Short mmCIF file of C-alpha atoms in Angstrom, two decimals:
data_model
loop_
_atom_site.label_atom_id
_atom_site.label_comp_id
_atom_site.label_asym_id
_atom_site.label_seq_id
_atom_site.Cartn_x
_atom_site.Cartn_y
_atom_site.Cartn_z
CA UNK A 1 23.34 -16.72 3.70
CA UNK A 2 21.63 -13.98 5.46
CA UNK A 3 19.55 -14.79 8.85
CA UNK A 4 16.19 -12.81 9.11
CA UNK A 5 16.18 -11.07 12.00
CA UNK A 6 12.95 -12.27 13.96
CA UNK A 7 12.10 -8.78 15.62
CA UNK A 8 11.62 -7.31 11.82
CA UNK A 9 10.14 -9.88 9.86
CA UNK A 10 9.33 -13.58 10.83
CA UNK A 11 10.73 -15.50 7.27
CA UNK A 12 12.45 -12.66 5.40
CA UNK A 13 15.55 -10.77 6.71
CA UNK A 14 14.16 -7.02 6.79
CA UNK A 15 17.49 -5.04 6.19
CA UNK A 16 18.90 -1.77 7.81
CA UNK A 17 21.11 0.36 5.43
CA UNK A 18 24.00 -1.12 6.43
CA UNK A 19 23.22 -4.80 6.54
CA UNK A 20 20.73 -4.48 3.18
CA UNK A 21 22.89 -5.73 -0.06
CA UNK A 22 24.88 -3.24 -1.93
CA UNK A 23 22.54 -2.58 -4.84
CA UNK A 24 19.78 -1.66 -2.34
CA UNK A 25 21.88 0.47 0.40
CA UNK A 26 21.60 3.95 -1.60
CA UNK A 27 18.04 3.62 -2.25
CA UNK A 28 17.14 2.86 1.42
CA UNK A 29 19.51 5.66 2.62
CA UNK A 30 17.87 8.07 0.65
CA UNK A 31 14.40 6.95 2.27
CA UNK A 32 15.44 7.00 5.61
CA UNK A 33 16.41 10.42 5.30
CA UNK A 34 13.19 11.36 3.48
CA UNK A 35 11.42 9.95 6.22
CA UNK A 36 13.45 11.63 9.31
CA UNK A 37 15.62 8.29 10.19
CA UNK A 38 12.12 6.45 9.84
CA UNK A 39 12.61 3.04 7.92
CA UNK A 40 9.89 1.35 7.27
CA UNK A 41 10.36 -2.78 7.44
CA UNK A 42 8.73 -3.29 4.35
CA UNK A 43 11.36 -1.25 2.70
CA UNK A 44 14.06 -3.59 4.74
CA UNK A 45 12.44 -6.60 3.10
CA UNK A 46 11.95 -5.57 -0.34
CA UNK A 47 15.82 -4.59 -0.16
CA UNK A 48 16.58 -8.34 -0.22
CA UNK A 49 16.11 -7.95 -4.24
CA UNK A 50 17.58 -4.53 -5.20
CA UNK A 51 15.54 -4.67 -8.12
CA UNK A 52 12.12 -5.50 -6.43
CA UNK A 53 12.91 -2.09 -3.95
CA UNK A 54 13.88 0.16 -7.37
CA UNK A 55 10.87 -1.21 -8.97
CA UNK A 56 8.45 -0.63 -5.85
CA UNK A 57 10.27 3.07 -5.42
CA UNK A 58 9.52 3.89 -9.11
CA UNK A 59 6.44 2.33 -9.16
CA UNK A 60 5.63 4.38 -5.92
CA UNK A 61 6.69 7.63 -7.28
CA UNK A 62 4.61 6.90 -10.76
CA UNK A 63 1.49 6.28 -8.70
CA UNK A 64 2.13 9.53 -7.04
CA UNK A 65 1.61 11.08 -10.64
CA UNK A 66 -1.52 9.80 -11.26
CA UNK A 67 -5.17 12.19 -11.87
CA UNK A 68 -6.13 10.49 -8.94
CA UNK A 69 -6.23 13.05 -5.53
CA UNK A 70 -4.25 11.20 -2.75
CA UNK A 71 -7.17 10.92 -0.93
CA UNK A 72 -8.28 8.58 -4.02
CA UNK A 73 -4.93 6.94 -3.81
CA UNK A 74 -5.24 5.73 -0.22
CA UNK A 75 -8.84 4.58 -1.07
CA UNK A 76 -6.77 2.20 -3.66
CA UNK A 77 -4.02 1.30 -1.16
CA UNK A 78 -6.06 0.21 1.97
CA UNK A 79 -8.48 -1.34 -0.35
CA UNK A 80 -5.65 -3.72 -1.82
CA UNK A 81 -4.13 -4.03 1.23
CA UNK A 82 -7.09 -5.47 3.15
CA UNK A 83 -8.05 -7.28 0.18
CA UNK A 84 -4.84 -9.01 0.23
CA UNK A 85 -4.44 -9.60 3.96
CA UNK A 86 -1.34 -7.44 4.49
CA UNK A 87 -1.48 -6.36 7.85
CA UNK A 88 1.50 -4.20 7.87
CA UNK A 89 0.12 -1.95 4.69
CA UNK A 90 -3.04 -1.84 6.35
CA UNK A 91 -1.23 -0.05 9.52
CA UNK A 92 0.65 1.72 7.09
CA UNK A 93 -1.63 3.18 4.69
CA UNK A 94 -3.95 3.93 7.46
CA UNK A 95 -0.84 6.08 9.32
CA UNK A 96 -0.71 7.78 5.74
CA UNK A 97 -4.17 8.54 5.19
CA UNK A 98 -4.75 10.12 8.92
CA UNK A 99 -1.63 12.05 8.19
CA UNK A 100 -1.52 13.22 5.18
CA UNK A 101 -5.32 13.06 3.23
CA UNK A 102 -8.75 14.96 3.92
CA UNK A 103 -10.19 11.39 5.24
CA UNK A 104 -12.58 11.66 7.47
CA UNK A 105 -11.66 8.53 10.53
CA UNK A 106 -15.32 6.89 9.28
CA UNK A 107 -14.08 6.53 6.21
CA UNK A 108 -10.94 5.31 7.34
CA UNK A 109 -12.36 2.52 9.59
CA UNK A 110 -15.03 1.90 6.58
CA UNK A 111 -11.74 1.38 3.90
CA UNK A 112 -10.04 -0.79 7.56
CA UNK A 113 -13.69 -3.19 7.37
CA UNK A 114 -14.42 -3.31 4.04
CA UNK A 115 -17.66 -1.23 4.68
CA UNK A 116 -19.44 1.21 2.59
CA UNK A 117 -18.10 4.85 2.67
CA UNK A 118 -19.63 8.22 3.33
CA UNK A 119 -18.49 10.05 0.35
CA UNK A 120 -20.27 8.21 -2.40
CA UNK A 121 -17.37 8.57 -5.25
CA UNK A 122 -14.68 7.63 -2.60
CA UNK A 123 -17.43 4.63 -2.29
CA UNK A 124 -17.50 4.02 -5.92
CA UNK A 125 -14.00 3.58 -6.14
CA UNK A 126 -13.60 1.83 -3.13
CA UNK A 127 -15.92 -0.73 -4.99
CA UNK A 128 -14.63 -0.65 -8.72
CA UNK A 129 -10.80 -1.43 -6.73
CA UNK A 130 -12.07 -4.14 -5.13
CA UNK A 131 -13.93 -5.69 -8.54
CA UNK A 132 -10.81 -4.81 -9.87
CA UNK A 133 -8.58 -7.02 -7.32
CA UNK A 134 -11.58 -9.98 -7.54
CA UNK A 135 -11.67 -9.89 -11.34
CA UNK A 136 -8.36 -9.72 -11.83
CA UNK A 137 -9.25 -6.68 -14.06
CA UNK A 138 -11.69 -8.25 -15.98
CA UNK A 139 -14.45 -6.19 -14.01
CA UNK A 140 -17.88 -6.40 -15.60
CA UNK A 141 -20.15 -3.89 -18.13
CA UNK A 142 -21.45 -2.87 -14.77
CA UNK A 143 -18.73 -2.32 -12.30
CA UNK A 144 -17.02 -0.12 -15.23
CA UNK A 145 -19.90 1.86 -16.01
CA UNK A 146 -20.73 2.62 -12.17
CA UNK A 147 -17.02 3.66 -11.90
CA UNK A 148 -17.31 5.94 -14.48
CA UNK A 149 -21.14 7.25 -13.41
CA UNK A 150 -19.28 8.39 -10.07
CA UNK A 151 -17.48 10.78 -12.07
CA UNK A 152 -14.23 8.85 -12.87
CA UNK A 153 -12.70 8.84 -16.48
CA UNK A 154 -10.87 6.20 -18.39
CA UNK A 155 -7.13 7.38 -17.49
CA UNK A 156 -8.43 6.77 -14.04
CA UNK A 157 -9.90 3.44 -14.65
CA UNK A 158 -6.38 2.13 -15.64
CA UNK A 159 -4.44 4.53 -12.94
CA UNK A 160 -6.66 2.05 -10.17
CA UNK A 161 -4.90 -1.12 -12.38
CA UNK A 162 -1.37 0.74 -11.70
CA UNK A 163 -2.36 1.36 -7.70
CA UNK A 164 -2.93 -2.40 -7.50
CA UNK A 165 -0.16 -3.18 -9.23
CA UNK A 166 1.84 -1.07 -6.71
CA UNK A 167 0.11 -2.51 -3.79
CA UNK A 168 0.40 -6.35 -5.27
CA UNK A 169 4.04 -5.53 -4.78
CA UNK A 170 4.46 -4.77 -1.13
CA UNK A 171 1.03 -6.78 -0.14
CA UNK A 172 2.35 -10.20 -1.07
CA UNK A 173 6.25 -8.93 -0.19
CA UNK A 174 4.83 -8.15 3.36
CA UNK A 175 2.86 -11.41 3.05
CA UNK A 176 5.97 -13.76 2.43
CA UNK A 177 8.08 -12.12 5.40
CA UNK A 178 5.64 -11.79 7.76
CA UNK A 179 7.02 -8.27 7.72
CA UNK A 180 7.07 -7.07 11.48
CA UNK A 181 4.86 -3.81 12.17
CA UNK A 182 7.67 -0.97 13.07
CA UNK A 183 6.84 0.69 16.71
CA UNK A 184 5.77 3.89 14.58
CA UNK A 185 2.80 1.42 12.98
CA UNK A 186 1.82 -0.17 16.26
CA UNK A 187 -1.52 2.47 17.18
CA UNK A 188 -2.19 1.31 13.40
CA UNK A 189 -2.07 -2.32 13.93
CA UNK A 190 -4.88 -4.59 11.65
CA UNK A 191 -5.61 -8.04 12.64
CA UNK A 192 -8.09 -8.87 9.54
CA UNK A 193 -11.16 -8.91 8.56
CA UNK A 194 -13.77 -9.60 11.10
#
């Protein structure tokens, strides 16, 4: 039986390449190369269950694929993630969308607070995620229609279902293990919604 390692996560071991089971070593190698010797903990805790980490990876690189822009992607993400109380996606996604999207930091502290965006389609999906998440996908006439009135199509209505699905993954992973924030996620770090 494996011991979780309480500086990583608090109930679920959060693995290193070379203490993460066999299935999962290759796949978490091949991250923490993409990533510059950067591995995330939530990575080291999904390795627990090789599968779970191939099907978050592929998942991952699916939602990647997607019409939406990744500036519409990280709307998704930090919506789910707040929504869902994962602290250490929050941090994360918000390190991703300062890094690497056209975010304004308004917009990012709006997505952070649950708070109404700037950009009113960013807004608009912001909303249609989170009646989405509430709804379980059984959003109303309504919340559909204003979805689409921002200028969204039907492809995109479902490609919101797969970013949730992605984020329902690592959300309630992170949520079990009380996944530990990496140093790298610290200046990120979310304590809820106030």
């Amino acid at each position: 039986m494996t011991v979780p390692d309480s500086s990583k996560a608090r109930r679920l071991s959060a693995h290193t390449v070379e203490s993460a089971p066999e299935g999962s070593r290759a796949q978490l190698e091949a991250v923490q190369k993409r990533n510059g010797g950067y591995l995330p903990n939530l990575l080291g805790v999904l390795s627990n269950s090789p599968t779970v980490l191939e099907s978050y990876l592929t998942l991952s690189k699916l939602n990647g694929k997607t019409s939406l822009t990744p500036d519409e992607r990280e709307v998704v993400q930090l919506m789910a993630a707040t929504t869902h109380g994962c602290s250490f996606c929050v941090a994360g996604h918000t390190l991703t969308a300062q890094k690497t999207t056209k975010l304004s930091a308004e917009d990012i502290e709006a997505l952070r607070g649950h708070k109404t965006l700037q950009d009113s389609k960013l807004a608009a999906l912001a909303s249609y995620t989170s009646a989405v998440i509430a709804n379980r996908g059984a959003v109303s006439d309504e919340e559909l229609q204003a979805f689409f009135g921002a200028g969204y199509d039907q492809a995109q209505a479902l490609e919101v279902v797969l970013g949730v699905g992605l984020a329902t993954i690592c959300n309630f992973g992170n949520n079990v293990a009380q996944t530990t924030l990496n140093p790298e996620l610290e200046p990120y770090r979310w304590d809820g919604l106030s």
